[in-house]
Coordinates of C-alpha atoms in Angstrom, one line a residue:
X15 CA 80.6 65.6 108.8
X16 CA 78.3 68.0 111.4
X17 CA 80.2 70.5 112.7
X18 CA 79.3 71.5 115.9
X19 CA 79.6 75.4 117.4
X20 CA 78.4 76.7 120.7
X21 CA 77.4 80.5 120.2
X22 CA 75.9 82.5 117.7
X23 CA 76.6 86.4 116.4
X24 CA 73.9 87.9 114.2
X25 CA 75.3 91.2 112.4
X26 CA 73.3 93.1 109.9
X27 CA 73.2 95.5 107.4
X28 CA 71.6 99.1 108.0
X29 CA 68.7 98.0 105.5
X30 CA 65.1 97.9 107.4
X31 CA 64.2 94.6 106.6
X32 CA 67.9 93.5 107.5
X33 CA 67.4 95.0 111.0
X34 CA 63.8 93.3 111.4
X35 CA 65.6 90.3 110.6
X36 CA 68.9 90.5 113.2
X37 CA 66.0 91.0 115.7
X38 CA 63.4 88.3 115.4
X39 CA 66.7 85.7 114.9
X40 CA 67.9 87.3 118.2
X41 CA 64.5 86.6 119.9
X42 CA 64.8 83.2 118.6
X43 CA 68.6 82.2 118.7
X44 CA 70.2 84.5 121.4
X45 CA 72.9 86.6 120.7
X46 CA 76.7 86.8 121.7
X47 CA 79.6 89.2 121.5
X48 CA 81.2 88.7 117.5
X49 CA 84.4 88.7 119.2
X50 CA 83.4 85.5 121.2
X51 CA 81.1 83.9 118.9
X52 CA 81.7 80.2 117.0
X53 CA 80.0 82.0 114.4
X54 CA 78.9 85.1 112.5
X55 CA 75.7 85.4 111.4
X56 CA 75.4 88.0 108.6
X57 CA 72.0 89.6 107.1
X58 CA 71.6 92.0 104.3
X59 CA 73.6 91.3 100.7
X60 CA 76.6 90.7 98.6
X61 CA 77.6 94.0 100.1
X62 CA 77.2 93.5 103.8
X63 CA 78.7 90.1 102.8
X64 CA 81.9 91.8 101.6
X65 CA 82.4 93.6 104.7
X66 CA 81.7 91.1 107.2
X67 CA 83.8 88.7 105.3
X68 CA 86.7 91.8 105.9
X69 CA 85.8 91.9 109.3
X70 CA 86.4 88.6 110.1
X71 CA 89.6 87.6 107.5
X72 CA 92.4 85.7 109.6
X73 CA 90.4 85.4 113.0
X74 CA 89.1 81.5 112.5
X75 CA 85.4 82.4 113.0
X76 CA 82.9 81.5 110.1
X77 CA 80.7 83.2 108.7
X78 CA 76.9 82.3 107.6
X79 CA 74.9 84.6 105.6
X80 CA 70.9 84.9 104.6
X81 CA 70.0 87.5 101.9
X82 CA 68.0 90.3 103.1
X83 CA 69.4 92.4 99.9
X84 CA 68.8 92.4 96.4
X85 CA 71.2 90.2 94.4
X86 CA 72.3 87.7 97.4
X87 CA 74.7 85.7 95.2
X88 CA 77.1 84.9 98.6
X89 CA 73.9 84.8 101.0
X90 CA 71.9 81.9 101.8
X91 CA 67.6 81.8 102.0
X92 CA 66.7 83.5 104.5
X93 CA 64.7 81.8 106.9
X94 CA 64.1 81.9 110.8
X95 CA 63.1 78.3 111.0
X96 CA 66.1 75.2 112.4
X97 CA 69.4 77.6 111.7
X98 CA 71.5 75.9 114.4
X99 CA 70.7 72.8 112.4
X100 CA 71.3 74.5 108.9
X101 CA 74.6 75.6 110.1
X102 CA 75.8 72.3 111.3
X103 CA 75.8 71.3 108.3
X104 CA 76.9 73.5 105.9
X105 CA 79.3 73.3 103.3
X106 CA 82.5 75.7 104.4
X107 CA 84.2 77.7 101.4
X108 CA 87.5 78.6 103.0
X109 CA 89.9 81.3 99.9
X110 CA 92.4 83.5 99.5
X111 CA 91.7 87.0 98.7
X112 CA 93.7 89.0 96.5
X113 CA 96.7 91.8 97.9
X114 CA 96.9 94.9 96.0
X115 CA 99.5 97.2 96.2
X116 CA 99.3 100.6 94.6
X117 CA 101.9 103.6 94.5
X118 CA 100.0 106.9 93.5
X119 CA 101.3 110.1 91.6
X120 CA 102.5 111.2 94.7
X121 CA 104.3 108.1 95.5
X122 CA 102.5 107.6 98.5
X123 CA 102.2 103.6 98.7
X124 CA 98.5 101.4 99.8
X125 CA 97.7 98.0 100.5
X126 CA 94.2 96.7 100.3
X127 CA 92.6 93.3 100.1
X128 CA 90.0 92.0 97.4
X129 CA 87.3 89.1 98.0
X130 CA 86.0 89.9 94.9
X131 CA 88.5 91.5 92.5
X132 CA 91.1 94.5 92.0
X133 CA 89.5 96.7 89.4
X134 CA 91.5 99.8 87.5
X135 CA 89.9 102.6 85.7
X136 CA 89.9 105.8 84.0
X137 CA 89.6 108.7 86.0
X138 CA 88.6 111.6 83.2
X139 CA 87.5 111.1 79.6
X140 CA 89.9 110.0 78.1
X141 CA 90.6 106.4 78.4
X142 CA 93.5 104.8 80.2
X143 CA 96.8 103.4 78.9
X144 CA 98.4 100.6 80.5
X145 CA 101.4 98.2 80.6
X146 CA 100.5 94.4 81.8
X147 CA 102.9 92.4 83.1
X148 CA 102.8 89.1 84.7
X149 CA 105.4 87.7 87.0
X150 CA 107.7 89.9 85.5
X151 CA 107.4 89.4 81.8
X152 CA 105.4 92.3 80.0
X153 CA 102.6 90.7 78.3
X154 CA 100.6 93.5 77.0
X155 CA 103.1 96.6 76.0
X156 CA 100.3 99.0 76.0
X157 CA 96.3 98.5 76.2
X158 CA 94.0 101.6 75.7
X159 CA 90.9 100.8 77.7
X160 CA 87.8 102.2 79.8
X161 CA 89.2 100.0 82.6
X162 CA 90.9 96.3 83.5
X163 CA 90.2 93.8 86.4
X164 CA 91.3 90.9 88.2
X165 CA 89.1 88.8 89.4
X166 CA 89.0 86.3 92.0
X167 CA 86.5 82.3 91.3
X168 CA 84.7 84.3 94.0
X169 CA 84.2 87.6 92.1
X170 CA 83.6 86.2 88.6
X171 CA 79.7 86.3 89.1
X172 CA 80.0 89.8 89.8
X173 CA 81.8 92.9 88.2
X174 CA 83.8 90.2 85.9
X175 CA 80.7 88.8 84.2
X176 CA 78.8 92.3 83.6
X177 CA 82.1 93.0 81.6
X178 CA 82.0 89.9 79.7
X179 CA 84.3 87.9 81.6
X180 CA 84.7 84.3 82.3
X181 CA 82.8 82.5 85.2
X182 CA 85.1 80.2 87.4
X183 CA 84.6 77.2 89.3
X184 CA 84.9 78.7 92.9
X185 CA 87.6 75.0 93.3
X186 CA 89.9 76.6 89.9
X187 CA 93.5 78.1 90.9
X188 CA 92.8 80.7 88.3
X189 CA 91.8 84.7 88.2
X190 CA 90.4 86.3 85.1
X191 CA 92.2 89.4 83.9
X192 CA 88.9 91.1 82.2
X193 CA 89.4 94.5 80.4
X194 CA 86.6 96.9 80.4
X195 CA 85.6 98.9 76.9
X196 CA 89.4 97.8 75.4
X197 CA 90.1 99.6 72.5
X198 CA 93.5 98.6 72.0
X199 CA 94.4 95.8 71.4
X200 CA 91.0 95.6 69.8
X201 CA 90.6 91.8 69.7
X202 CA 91.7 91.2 73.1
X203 CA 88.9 90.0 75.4
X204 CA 91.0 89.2 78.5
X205 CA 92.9 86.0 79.8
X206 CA 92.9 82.9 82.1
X207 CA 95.7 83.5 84.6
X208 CA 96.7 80.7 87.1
X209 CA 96.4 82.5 90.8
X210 CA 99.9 82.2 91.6
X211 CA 101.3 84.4 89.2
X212 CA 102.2 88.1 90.4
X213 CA 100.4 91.0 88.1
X214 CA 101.8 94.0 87.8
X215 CA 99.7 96.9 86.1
X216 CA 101.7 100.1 85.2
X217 CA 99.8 103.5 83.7
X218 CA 101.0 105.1 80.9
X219 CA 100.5 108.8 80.5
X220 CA 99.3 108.9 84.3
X221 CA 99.2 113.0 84.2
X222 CA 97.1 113.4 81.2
X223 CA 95.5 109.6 81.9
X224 CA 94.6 109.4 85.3
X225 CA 93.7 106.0 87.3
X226 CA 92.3 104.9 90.1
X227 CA 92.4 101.3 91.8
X228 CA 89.6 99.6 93.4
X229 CA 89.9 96.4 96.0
X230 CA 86.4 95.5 96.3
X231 CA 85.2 98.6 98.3
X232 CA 88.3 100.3 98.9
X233 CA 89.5 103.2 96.2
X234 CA 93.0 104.6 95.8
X235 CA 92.7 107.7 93.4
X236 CA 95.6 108.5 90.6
X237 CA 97.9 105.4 90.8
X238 CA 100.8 105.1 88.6
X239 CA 101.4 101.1 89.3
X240 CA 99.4 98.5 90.7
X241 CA 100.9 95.1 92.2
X242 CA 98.2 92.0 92.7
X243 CA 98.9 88.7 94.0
X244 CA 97.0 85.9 96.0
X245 CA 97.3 86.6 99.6
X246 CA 98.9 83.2 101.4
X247 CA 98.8 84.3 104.9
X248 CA 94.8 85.8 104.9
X249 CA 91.9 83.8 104.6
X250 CA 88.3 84.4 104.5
X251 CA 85.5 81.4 105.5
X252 CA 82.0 81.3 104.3
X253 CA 79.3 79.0 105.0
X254 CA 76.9 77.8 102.3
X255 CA 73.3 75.4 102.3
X256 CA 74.5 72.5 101.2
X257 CA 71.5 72.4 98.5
X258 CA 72.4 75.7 97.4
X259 CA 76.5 75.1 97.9
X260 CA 78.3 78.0 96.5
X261 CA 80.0 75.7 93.7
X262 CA 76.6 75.2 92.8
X263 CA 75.5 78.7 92.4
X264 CA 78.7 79.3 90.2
X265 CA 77.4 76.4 87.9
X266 CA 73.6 77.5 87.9
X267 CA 74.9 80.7 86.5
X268 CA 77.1 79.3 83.4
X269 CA 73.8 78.1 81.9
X270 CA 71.3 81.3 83.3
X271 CA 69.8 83.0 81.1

């Protein structure tokens, strides 16, 4: 079914050809106050994506965006020509980011959300120990490692896959728990983790190991424990083409080269 929406807000990245963009869609389209508008439009790349998709988490508005980056894995074709039409009838992707919750050394406590994925690593050069434990139940005693991420259906084209990791249907209630250089166990690759399981990630050695703890842009430095789970009360919505549907994309790039 066309969805119908009665104002546009055109956001865009800092990049030139971003700016050039917001402007000539402006010109075309008209432009309202984000706060007001039906729906966002956002220009630049995965990146600006990210952020916008922040921006906007709980507030009901949607969000439509046409790659003026590099990459552009969450961004539509760009193109100034029928976007009021091309919205209408767009596929919406509505998800559940991830809630991390970290206590540092100084046990100072942080809560962040991920889009994307929750991503630990070493802080100096020597790798990190740490404990894995899901809902509870310690499932890796200790793993020696360069770093370790969970990653969101979303996220799995991203961060996950240049480590190796699984891709995941964008409709699959699971999150991949990807390690990054593991060197202990050695022959542990990761697992397949349903997304309503709690993980909690404690780091061994902390003083001579340090850690820090990444939700998609957002960095907490020297952690000693790190607590994911599915947020149930925030949620993010993204439109997509429906020839180029996100599901699709995720699909496309199981059999890329």
């Amino acid at each position: 079914m066309a969805r119908t929406f009665t104002s546009l807000a055109f956001l865009a990245s800092s990049a030139e050809e971003a700016q050039k963009a917001a402007a000539d869609l402006k010109a075309i389209y008209g432009d309202h106050d984000p706060a007001k508008a039906d729906v966002i439009v956002a220009l630049g790349g995965d990146g600006f994506m990210l952020q916008t998709l922040h921006q906007t988490m709980n507030s009901g508005k949607l969000v439509y965006g046409m790659n003026r980056g590099s990459v552009g894995f969450l961004m539509n074709r760009y193109s100034t020509e029928n976007l009021t039409d091309r919205i209408c009838q767009a596929v919406e992707n509505a998800f559940h980011p991830l809630e991390m919750q970290t206590t540092d050394v100084y046990g100072e406590s942080f809560t962040a959300l991920a889009i994307n994925e929750v991503y630990l690593f070493r802080q100096s050069y020597q790798a990190a120990k740490l404990r894995v434990l899901i809902d509870g139940k310690t499932r890796l005693e200790e793993l020696t490692c360069d770093g370790l991420l969970v990653a969101t259906p979303a996220g799995s084209t991203a961060y996950n896959l240049s480590a190796h990791g699984p891709i995941l249907p964008l409709e699959a209630p699971l999150l991949a728990m990807t390690p990054v250089s593991a060197f202990r166990p050695r022959r542990w690759r990761g697992a397949l983790l349903p997304n309503h399981v709690t993980v909690e990630i404690e780091i061994l050695e902390a003083d001579k190991r340090p850690v820090n703890a990444v939700a998609d842009h957002q960095e907490v430095k020297s952690v000693v424990k790190v607590k994911i789970a599915e947020s149930e009360n925030m949620t993010a919505r993204i439109l997509s083409d429906p020839d180029h549907s996100w599901s699709d994309r995720i699909l496309a790039e199981q059999f890329s080269n």
